[in-house]
Coordinates of C-alpha atoms and ligand atoms in Angstrom, one line a residue:
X76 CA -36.3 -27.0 -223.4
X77 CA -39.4 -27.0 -221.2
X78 CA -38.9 -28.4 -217.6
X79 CA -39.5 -32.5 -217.1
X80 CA -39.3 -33.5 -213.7
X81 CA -40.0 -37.0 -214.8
X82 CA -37.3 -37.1 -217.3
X83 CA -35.0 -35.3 -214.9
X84 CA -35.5 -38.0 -212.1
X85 CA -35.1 -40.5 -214.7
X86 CA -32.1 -38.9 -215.9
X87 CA -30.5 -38.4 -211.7
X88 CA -31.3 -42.1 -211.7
X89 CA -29.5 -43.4 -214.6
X90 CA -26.4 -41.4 -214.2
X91 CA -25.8 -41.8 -211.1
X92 CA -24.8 -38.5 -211.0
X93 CA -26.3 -35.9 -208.7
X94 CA -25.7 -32.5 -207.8
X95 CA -23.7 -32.1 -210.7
X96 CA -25.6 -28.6 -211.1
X97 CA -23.5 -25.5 -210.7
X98 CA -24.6 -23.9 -207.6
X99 CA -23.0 -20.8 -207.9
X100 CA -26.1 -18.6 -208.4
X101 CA -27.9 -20.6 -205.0
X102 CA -27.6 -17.0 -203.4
X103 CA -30.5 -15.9 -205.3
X104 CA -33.7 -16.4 -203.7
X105 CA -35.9 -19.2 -205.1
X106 CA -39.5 -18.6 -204.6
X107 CA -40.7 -20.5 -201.3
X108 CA -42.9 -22.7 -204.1
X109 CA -43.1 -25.7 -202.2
X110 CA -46.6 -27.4 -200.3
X111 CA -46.8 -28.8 -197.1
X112 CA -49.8 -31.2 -196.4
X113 CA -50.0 -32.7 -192.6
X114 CA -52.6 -34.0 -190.3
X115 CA -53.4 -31.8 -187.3
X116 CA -55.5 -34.5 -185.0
X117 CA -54.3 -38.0 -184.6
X118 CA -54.2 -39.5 -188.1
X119 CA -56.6 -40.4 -190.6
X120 CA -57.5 -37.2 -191.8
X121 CA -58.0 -37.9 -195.2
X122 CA -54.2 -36.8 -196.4
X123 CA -54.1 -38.8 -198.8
X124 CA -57.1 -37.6 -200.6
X125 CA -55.4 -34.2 -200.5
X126 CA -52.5 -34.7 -201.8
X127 CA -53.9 -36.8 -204.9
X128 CA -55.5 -33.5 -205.2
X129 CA -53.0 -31.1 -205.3
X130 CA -50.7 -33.4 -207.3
X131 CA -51.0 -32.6 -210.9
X132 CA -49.8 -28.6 -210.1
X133 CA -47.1 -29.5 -208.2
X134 CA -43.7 -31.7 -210.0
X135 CA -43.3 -34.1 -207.2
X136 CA -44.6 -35.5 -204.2
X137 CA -42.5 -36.4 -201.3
X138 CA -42.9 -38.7 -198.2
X139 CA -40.5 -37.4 -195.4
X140 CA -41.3 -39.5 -192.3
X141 CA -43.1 -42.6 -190.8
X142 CA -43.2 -46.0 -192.3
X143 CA -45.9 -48.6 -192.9
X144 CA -47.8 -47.3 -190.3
X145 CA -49.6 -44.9 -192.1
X146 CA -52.6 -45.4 -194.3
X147 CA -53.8 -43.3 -196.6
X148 CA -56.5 -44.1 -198.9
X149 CA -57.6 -42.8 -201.8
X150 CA -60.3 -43.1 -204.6
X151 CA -60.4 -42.7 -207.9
X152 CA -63.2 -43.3 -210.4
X153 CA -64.2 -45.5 -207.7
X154 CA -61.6 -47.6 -207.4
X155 CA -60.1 -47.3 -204.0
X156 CA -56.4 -47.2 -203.4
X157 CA -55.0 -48.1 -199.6
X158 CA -51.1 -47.1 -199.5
X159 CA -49.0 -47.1 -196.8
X160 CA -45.8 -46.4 -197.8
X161 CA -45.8 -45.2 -201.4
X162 CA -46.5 -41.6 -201.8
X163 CA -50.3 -40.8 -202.8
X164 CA -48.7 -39.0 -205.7
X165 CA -47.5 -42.2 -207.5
X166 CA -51.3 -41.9 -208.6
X167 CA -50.7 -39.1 -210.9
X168 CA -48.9 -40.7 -213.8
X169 CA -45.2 -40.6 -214.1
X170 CA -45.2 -38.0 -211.1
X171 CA -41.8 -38.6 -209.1
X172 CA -43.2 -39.9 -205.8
X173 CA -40.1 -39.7 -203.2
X174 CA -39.9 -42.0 -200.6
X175 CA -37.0 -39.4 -198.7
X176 CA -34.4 -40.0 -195.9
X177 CA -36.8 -39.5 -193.0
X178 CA -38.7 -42.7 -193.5
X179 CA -38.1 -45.9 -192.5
X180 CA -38.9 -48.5 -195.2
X181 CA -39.8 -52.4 -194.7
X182 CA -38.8 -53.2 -198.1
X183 CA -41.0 -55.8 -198.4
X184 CA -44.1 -54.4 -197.6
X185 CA -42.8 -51.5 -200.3
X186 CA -42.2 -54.3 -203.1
X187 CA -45.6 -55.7 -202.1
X188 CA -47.4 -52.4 -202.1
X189 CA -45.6 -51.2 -205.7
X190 CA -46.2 -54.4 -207.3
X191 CA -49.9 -54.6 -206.2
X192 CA -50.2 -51.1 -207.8
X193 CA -48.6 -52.2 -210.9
X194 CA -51.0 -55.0 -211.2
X195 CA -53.6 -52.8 -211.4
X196 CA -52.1 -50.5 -214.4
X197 CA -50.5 -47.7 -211.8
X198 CA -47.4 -46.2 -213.4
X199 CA -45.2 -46.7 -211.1
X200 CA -42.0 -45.3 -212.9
X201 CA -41.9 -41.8 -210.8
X202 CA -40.9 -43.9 -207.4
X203 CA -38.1 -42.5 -206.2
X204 CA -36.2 -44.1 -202.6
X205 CA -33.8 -42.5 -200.4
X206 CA -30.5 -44.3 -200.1
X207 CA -30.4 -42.8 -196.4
X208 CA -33.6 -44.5 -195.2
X209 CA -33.6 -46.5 -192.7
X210 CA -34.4 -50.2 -192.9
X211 CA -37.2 -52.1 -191.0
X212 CA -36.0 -55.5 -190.0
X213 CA -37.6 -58.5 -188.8
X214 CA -36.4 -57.6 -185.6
X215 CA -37.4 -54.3 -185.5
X216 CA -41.4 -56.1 -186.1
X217 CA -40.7 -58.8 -183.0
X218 CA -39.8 -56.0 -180.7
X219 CA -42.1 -53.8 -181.5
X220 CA -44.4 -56.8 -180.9
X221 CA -43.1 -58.0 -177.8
X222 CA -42.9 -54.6 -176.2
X223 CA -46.4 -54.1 -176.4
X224 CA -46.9 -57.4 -175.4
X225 CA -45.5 -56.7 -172.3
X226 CA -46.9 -53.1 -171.5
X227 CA -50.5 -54.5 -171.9
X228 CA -50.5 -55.6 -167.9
X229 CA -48.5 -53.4 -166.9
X230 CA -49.7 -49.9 -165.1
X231 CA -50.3 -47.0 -167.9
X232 CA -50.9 -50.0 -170.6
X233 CA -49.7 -50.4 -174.1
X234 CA -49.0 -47.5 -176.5
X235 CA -51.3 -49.6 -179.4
X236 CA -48.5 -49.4 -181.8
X237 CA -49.3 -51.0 -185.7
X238 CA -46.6 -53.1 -184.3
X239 CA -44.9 -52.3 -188.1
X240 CA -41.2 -52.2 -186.5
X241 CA -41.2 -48.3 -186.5
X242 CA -40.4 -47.4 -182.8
X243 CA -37.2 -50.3 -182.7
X244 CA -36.2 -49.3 -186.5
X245 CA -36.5 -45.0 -185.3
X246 CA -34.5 -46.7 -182.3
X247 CA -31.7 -48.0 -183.9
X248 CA -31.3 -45.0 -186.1
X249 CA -30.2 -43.2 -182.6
X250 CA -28.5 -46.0 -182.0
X251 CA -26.6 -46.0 -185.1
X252 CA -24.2 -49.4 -184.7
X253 CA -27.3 -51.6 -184.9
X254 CA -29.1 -49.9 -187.6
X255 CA -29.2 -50.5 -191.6
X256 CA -30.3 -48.4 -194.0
X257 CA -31.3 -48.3 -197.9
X258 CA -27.8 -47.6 -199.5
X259 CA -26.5 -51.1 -197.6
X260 CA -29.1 -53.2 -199.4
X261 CA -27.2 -52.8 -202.7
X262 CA -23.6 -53.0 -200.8
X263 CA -23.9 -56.4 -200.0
X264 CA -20.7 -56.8 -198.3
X265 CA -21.7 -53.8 -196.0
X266 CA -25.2 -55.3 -195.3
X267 CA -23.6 -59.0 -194.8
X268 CA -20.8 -57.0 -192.5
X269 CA -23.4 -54.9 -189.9
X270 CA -25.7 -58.5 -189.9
X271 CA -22.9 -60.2 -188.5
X272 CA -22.9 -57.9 -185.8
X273 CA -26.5 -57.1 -185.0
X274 CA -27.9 -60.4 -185.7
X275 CA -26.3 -62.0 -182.5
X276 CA -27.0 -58.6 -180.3
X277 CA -31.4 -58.9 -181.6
X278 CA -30.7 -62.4 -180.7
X279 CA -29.5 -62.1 -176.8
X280 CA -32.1 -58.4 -176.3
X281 CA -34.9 -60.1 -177.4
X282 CA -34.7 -63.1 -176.2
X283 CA -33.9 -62.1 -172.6
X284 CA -37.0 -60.0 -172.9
X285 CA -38.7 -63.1 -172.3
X286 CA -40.6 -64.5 -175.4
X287 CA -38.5 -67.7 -175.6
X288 CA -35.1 -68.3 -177.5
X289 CA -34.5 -66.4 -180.4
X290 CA -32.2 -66.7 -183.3
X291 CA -31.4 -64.3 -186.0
X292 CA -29.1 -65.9 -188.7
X293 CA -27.0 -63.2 -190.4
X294 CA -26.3 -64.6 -193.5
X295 CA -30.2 -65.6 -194.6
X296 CA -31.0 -61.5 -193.1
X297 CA -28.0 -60.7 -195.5
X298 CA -29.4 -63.0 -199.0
X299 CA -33.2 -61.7 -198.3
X300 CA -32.2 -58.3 -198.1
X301 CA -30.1 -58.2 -200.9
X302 CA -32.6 -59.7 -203.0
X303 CA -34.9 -57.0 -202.0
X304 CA -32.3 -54.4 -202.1
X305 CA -31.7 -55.6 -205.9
X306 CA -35.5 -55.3 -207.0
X307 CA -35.4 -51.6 -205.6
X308 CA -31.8 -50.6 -206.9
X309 CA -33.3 -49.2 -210.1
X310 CA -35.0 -46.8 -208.1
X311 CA -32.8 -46.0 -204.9
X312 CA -30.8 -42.6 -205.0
X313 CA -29.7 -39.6 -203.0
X314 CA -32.9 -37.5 -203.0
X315 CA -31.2 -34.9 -200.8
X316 CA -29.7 -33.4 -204.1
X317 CA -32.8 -34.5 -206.3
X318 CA -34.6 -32.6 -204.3
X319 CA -32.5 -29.6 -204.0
X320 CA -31.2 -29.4 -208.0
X321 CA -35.2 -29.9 -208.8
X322 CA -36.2 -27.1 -206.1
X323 CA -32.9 -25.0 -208.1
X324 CA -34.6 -25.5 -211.2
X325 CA -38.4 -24.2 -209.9
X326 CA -39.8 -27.4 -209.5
X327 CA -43.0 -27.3 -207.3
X328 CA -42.0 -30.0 -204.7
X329 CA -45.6 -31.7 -202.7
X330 CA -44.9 -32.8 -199.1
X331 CA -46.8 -35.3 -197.5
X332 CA -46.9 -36.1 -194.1
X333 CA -48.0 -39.3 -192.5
X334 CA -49.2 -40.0 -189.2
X335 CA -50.3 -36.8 -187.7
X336 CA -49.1 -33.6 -185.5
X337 CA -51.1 -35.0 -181.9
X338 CA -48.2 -38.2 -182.8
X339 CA -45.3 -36.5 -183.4
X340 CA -42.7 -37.7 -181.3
X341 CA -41.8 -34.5 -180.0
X342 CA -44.9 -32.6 -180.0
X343 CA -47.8 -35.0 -179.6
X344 CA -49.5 -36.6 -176.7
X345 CA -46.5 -38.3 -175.1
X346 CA -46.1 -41.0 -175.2
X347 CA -48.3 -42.3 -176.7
X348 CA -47.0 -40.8 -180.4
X349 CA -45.3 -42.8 -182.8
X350 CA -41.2 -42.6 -183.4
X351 CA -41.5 -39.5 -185.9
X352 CA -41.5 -35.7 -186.7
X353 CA -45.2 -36.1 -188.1
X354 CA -45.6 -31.9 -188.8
X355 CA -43.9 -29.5 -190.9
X356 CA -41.1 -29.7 -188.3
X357 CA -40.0 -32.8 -189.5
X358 CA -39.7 -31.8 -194.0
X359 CA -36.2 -30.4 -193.3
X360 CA -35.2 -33.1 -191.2
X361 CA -36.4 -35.6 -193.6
X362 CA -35.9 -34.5 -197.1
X363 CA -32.9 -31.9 -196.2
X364 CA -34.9 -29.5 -197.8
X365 CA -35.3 -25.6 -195.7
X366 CA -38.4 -24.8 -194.1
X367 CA -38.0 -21.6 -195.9
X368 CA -39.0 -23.3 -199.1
X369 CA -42.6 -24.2 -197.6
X370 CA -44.9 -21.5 -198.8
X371 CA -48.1 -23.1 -198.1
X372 CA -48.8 -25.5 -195.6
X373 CA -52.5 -27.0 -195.5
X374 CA -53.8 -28.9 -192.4
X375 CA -55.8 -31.1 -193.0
X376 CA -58.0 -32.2 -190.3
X377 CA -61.7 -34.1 -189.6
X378 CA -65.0 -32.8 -188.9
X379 CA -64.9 -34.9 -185.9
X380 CA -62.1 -36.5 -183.8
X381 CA -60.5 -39.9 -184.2
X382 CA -57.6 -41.7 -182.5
X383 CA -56.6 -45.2 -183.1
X384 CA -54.6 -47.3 -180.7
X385 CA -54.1 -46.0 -176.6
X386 CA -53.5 -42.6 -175.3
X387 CA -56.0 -39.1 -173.9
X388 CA -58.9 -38.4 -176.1
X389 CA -60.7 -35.6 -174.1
X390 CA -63.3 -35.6 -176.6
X391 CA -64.4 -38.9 -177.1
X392 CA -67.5 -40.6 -177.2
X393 CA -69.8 -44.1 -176.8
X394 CA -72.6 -45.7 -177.3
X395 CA -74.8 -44.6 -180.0
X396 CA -73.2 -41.3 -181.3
X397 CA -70.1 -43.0 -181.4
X398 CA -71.1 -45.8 -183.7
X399 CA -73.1 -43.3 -186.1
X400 CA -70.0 -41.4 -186.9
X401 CA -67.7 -45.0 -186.9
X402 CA -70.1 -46.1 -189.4
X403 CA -70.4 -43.3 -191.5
X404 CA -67.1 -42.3 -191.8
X405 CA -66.0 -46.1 -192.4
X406 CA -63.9 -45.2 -189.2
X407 CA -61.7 -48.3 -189.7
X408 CA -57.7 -48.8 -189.5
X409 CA -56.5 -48.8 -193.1
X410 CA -52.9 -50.3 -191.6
X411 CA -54.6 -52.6 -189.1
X412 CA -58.1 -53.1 -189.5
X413 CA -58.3 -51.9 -185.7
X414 CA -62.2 -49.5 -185.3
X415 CA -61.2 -46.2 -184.5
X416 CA -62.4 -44.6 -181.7
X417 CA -64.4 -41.6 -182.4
X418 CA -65.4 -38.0 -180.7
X419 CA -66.7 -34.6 -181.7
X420 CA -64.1 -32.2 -182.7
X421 CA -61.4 -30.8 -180.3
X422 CA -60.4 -27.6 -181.6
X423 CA -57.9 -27.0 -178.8
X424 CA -56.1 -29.5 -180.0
X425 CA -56.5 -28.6 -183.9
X426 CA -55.5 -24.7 -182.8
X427 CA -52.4 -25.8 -181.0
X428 CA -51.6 -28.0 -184.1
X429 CA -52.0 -25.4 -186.4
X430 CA -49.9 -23.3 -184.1
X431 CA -47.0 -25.9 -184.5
X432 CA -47.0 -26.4 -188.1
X433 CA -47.6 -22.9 -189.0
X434 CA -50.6 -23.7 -191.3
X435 CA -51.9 -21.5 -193.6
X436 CA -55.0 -22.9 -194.4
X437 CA -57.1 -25.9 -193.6
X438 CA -58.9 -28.4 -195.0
X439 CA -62.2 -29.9 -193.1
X440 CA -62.7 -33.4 -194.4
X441 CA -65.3 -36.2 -193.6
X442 CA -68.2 -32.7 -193.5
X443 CA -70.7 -35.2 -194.6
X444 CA -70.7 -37.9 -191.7
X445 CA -72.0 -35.1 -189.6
X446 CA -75.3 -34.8 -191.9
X447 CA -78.6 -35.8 -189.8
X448 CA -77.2 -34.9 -186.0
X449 CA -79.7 -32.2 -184.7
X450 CA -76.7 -30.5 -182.8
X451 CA -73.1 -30.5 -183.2
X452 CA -71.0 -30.3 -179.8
X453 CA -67.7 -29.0 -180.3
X454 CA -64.3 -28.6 -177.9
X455 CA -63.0 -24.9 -177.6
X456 CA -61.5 -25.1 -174.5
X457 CA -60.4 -27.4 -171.3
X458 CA -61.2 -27.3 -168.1
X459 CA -57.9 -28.6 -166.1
X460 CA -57.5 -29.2 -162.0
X461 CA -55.9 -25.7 -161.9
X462 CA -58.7 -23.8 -164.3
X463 CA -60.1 -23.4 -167.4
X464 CA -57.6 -22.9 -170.6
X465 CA -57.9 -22.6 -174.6
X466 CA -54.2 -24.1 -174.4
X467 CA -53.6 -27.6 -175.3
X468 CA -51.4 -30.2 -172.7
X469 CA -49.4 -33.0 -175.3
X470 CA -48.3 -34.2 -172.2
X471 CA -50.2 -37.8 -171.8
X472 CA -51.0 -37.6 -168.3
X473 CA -51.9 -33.6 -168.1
X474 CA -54.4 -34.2 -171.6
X475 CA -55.6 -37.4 -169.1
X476 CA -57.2 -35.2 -166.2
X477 CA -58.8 -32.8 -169.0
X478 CA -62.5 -32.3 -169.5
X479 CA -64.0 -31.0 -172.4
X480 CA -66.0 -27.6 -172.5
X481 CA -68.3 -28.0 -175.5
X482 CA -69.8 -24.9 -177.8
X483 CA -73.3 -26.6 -179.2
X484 CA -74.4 -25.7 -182.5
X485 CA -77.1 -26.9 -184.8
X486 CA -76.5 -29.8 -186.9
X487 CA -77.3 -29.7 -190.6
X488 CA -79.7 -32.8 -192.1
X489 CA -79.0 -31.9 -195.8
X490 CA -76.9 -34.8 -197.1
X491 CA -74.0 -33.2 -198.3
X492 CA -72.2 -36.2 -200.2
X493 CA -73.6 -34.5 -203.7
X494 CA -72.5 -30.9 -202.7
X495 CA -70.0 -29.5 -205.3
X496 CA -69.8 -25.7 -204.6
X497 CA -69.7 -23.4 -201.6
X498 CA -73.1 -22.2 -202.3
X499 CA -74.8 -25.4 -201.9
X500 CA -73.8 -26.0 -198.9
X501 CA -76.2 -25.6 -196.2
X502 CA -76.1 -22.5 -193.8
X503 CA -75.6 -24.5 -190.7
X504 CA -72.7 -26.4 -192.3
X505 CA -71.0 -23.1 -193.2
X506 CA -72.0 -22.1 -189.6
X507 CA -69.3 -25.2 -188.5
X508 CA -66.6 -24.2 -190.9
X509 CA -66.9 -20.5 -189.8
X510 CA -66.6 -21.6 -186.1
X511 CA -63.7 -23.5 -187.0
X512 CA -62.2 -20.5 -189.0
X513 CA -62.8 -18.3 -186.0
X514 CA -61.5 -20.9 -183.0
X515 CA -58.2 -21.4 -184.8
X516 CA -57.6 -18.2 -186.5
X517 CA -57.1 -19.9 -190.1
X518 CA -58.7 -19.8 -193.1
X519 CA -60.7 -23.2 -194.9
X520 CA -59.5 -23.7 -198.2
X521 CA -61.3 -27.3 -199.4
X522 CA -64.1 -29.1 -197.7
X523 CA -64.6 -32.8 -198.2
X524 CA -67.9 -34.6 -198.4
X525 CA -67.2 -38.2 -199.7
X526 CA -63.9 -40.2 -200.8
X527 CA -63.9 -39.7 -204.2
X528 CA -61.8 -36.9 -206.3
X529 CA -64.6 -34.7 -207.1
X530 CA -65.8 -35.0 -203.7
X531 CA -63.5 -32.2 -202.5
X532 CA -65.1 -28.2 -202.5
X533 CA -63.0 -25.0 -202.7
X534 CA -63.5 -22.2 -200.7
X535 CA -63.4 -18.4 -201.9
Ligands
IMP144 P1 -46.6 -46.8 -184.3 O1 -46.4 -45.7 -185.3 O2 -46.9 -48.1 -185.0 O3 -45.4 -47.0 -183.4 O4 -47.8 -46.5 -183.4 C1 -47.8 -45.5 -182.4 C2 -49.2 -44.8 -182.3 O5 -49.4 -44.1 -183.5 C3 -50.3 -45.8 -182.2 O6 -51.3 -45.2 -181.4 C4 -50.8 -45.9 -183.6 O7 -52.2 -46.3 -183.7 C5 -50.7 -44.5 -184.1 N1 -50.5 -44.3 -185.5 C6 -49.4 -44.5 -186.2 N2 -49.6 -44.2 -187.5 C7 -50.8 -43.8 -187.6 C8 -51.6 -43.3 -188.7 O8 -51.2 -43.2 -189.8 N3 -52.9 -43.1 -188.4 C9 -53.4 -43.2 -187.1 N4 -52.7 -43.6 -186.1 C10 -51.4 -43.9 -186.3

C-alpha cells in the first residue's frame, strides 16, 4: 500500500491508539530525512514563505516552540495568509500540520485562527495538537501585560513583549503546580481540579503587583476551557509517537521554527528574547524527536536587519534609509501591528546564528527591498571597548556597547521583484549573496524577491 501520512494521522487520531508499531527493528538507522527551517536574526524572516515552499516534498510540517507571538505570513495566488499559531503547512492541502509539545497554545486565538482559515476554503483536516502543550491563560495575558507595564519606568525599560501570555505561560511550565496544559482541556475534572488551585494564587500575585484587585473565578476558567478543549478534541493527540511511528515509516517530517535564533531564550540577546528554544536546539525538546534526524537545516534570514520590540541592534538605522527599507519591505508587526525597526545586515550576528543551529544552507529573503540604494553597507565585524572581533555578544548589555564595522558595496538599481532565475539576477546582487556566502561560510540555496510563491529563486 503506498504511504499516506494524511490517512495515517487520521487513522492515530481516530484510534486513539499510538505507538502501537513494533519497534523492534528501531536499531536500524533511518535516513536523517527530516528539514529544519529557523530564523537566524530577530524574527520576521520570511519563514513562513519557506516552509509553504518546501511543504509539498516533505509529509508533514511541525511547529515545536513559541505561541501567538509569531507571525508568519504567506501568499498565495495573491491572497495573503497571516498565521500565528497554525503551522504554514496547513496551506498545502490535507498536509498534517503539528502543533507539537513545545508550544504553548491560547486556544482561542487557535480556534479563531483555524476557523478564519476554514472560512476561506483552507483544508484544515491535517491540524494535528500536542496533548503536552501548554496552555495560555487569561492570566498568563494580564501578567505578561502588567509586567511590561511596570518595566517601562523602570531603569533598562521593557522587554516589548507581544504581551500574548508566553513569558508567564513558559513560566508556569517550570513551575509545574500552576500550569495547565492541552490533555486537561478534555479532562474536565483535571482542568476544574488545578483551577481551583491556581485561580485563587493568579488572584493574590497579580493583584499585589499593583494593578488593582483581581479575581479569577475557577469554575467559569474551568466551563470556557472545556468548551474550547471540546472544539479541539477531534484533533488533540500524543504527537511524540505520531511523530516517531511516521519518522519509522520514512516520512519526511518539515520543522518550523517561530520567533528567531537572536530570541532564543538561551542563546539570544538576553534578555531581551522571548520564553523559547527558537533554533534547531529546541526540535528535540519540542517534538521529542533526535537532532540526528535533521539532515538539512535552512536559515533563513533578511537582506537587511529587523528587530521588533526593545533590546541591542548594533546595526540599526533612522531617518531616511530607515523608512525606505520599512516601507519597502512592509516592515510591520504581523502579531502586533508594532513598525519594525530596521538596519543593514549584521552578519556577525547571522554567522554566530548559523554557528548555533548548524545550518546548512541559507536562504536570503526580502533581496528586492534593497533595489535602487547606490551602496549597500554591511556588518562583518564589532568593534567592542576591549577590541575589534568577528564574534557575536548575546549578552544584552555587551551587544549594547558594540559598534558596527561596515564593508560597503555597490547597490544594485535593477528591480528584482520579476527575477525568476539565478542568471537574471544582476551582478551586484550576486556580488551581496557571495559576500554573505563568504562572511558566514555557508552556502545560499533560495533567494526571495517578493511575497508570493513563485517569487522565491534557486540557487545552483
Ligand atoms: P514575547 O515572545 O511576546 O515574550 O516577546 C519577547 C520579544 O520577542 C519581543 O521583543 C518581541 O517583539 C519578540 N518576538 C516574539 N516573537 C516574535 C516574532 O515572531 N517576530 C519578531 N519578534 C518577535
Amino acid at each position: 500500500m503506498t504511504h499516506d501520512p494524511r490517512r495515517e494521522v487520521r487513522e492515530v487520531l481516530q484510534s486513539g491508539t499510538v505507538g502501537s508499531r513494533d519497534f523492534s527493528n528501531s536499531t536500524q538507522p533511518v535516513a536523517a530525512a527530516c528539514t529544519a527551517v529557523v530564523g537566524l536574526q530577530w524574527g520576521d524572516e520570511g519563514k513562513g514563505k519557506i516552509v509553504d515552499a518546501l511543504a509539498p516534498t516533505h509529509d508533514a510540517v511541525i511547529r515545536y516552540n513559541g505561541g501567538a507571538n509569531a507571525g508568519h505570513s504567506v501568499q498565495v495566488g495573491g491572497e495573503r495568509y497571516a498565521l500565528h499559531l497554525v503551522p504554514s503547512g496547513i496551506l498545502n492541502p490535507g498536509k498534517p500540520a503539528v502543533i507539537a509539545g513545545g508550544v504553548v497554545v491560547d486556544p482561542e486565538a487557535l480556534l479563531k485562527e483555524l476557523d478564519a482559515l476554514s472560512a476561506r476554503g483552507v483544508d484544515i483536516s491535517g491540524f494535528v495538537l500536542s496533548d503536552r502543550a501548554h496552555v495560555v491563560m487569561p492570566y498568563h495575558k494580564d501578567e505578561d501585560a502588567l509586567r511590561e507595564t511596570m518595566l517601562k519606568n523602570a531603569e533598562g525599560g521593557e522587554i516589548g513583549t507581544t504581551r500574548r501570555g508566553i513569558g508567564p505561560c513558559y513560566a508556569d511550565k517550570a513551575n509545574r503546580s500552576s500550569a495547565i496544559r492541552v490533555g486537561d482541556l478534555i479532562r474536565p475534572a483535571v482542568l476544574r481540579r488545578k483551577l481551583v488551585v491556581i485561580a485563587p494564587f493568579k488572584s493574590a500575585v497579580l493583584s499585589a503587583m499593583g494593578s488593582g484587585p483581581r479575581r479569577y473565578d475557577p469554575h467559569q476558567l474551568a466551563e470556557q476551557f472545556e468548551r474550547l478543549g471540546e472544539r479541539l478534541r477531534p484533533s488533540i493527540t500524543d504527537t511524540v509517537y505520531l511523530l516517531h511511528d511516521m519518522v519509522t515509516n520514512g516520512s519526511r517530517l518539515l520543522f518550523e521554527g517561530a520567533n528567531a535564533t537572536l530570541l532564543d531564550v538561551d542563546h539570544g540577546t538576553y534578555p531581551f528574547v522571548t520564553a523559547s528554544g527558537c533554533s534547531v536546539l529546541g526540535i528535540p525538546a519540542g517534538t521529542g524527536v533526535p537532532g540526528v534526524r535533521i539532515g538539512d537545516a535552512l536559515g533563513v534570514m533578511k537582506a537587511y536587519s529587523t528587530r521588533v520590540g526593545g533590546g541591542p541592534f548594533p546595526t540599526e538605522l533612522q531617518g531616511d534609509v530607515a523608512h525606505r527599507i520599512r516601507e519597502r519591505g512592509r516592515e510591520y508587526g504581523t502579531t502586533t501591528g508594532r513598525p519594525r525597526r530596521v538596519g543593514w545586515l549584521d552578519l556577525v550576528a547571522v554567522r554566530y546564528s548559523a554557528m548555533i543551529n548548524g545550518v546548512n544552507a541559507l536562504v536570503v529573503t526580502l533581496l528586492d527591498v534593497l533595489s535602487g540604494f547606490e551602496e549597500i553597507r554591511v556588518c562583518t565585524s564589532y568593534q567592542t571597548p576591549s577590541g575589534e572581533t568577528r564574534r557575536f555578544l548575546p549578552d544584552g548589555d555587551a551587544l549594547k556597547a558594540v559598534e558596527p564595522i561596515y564593508t560597503t558595496i555597490a547597490g544594485f538599481g535593477e528591480d528584482l521583484s520579476t527575477v525568476r532565475s539565478e542568471r537574471d539576477l544582476p551582478p551586484a546582487a550576486r556580488a551581496y549573496l557571495a559576500l554573505i556566502e563568504r562572511e558566514v561560510g555557508v552556502k545560499v540555496r533560495y533567494v526571495g524577491v517578493g511575497p508570493d510563491r513563485q517569487q522565491t529563486i534557486a540557487l545552483s
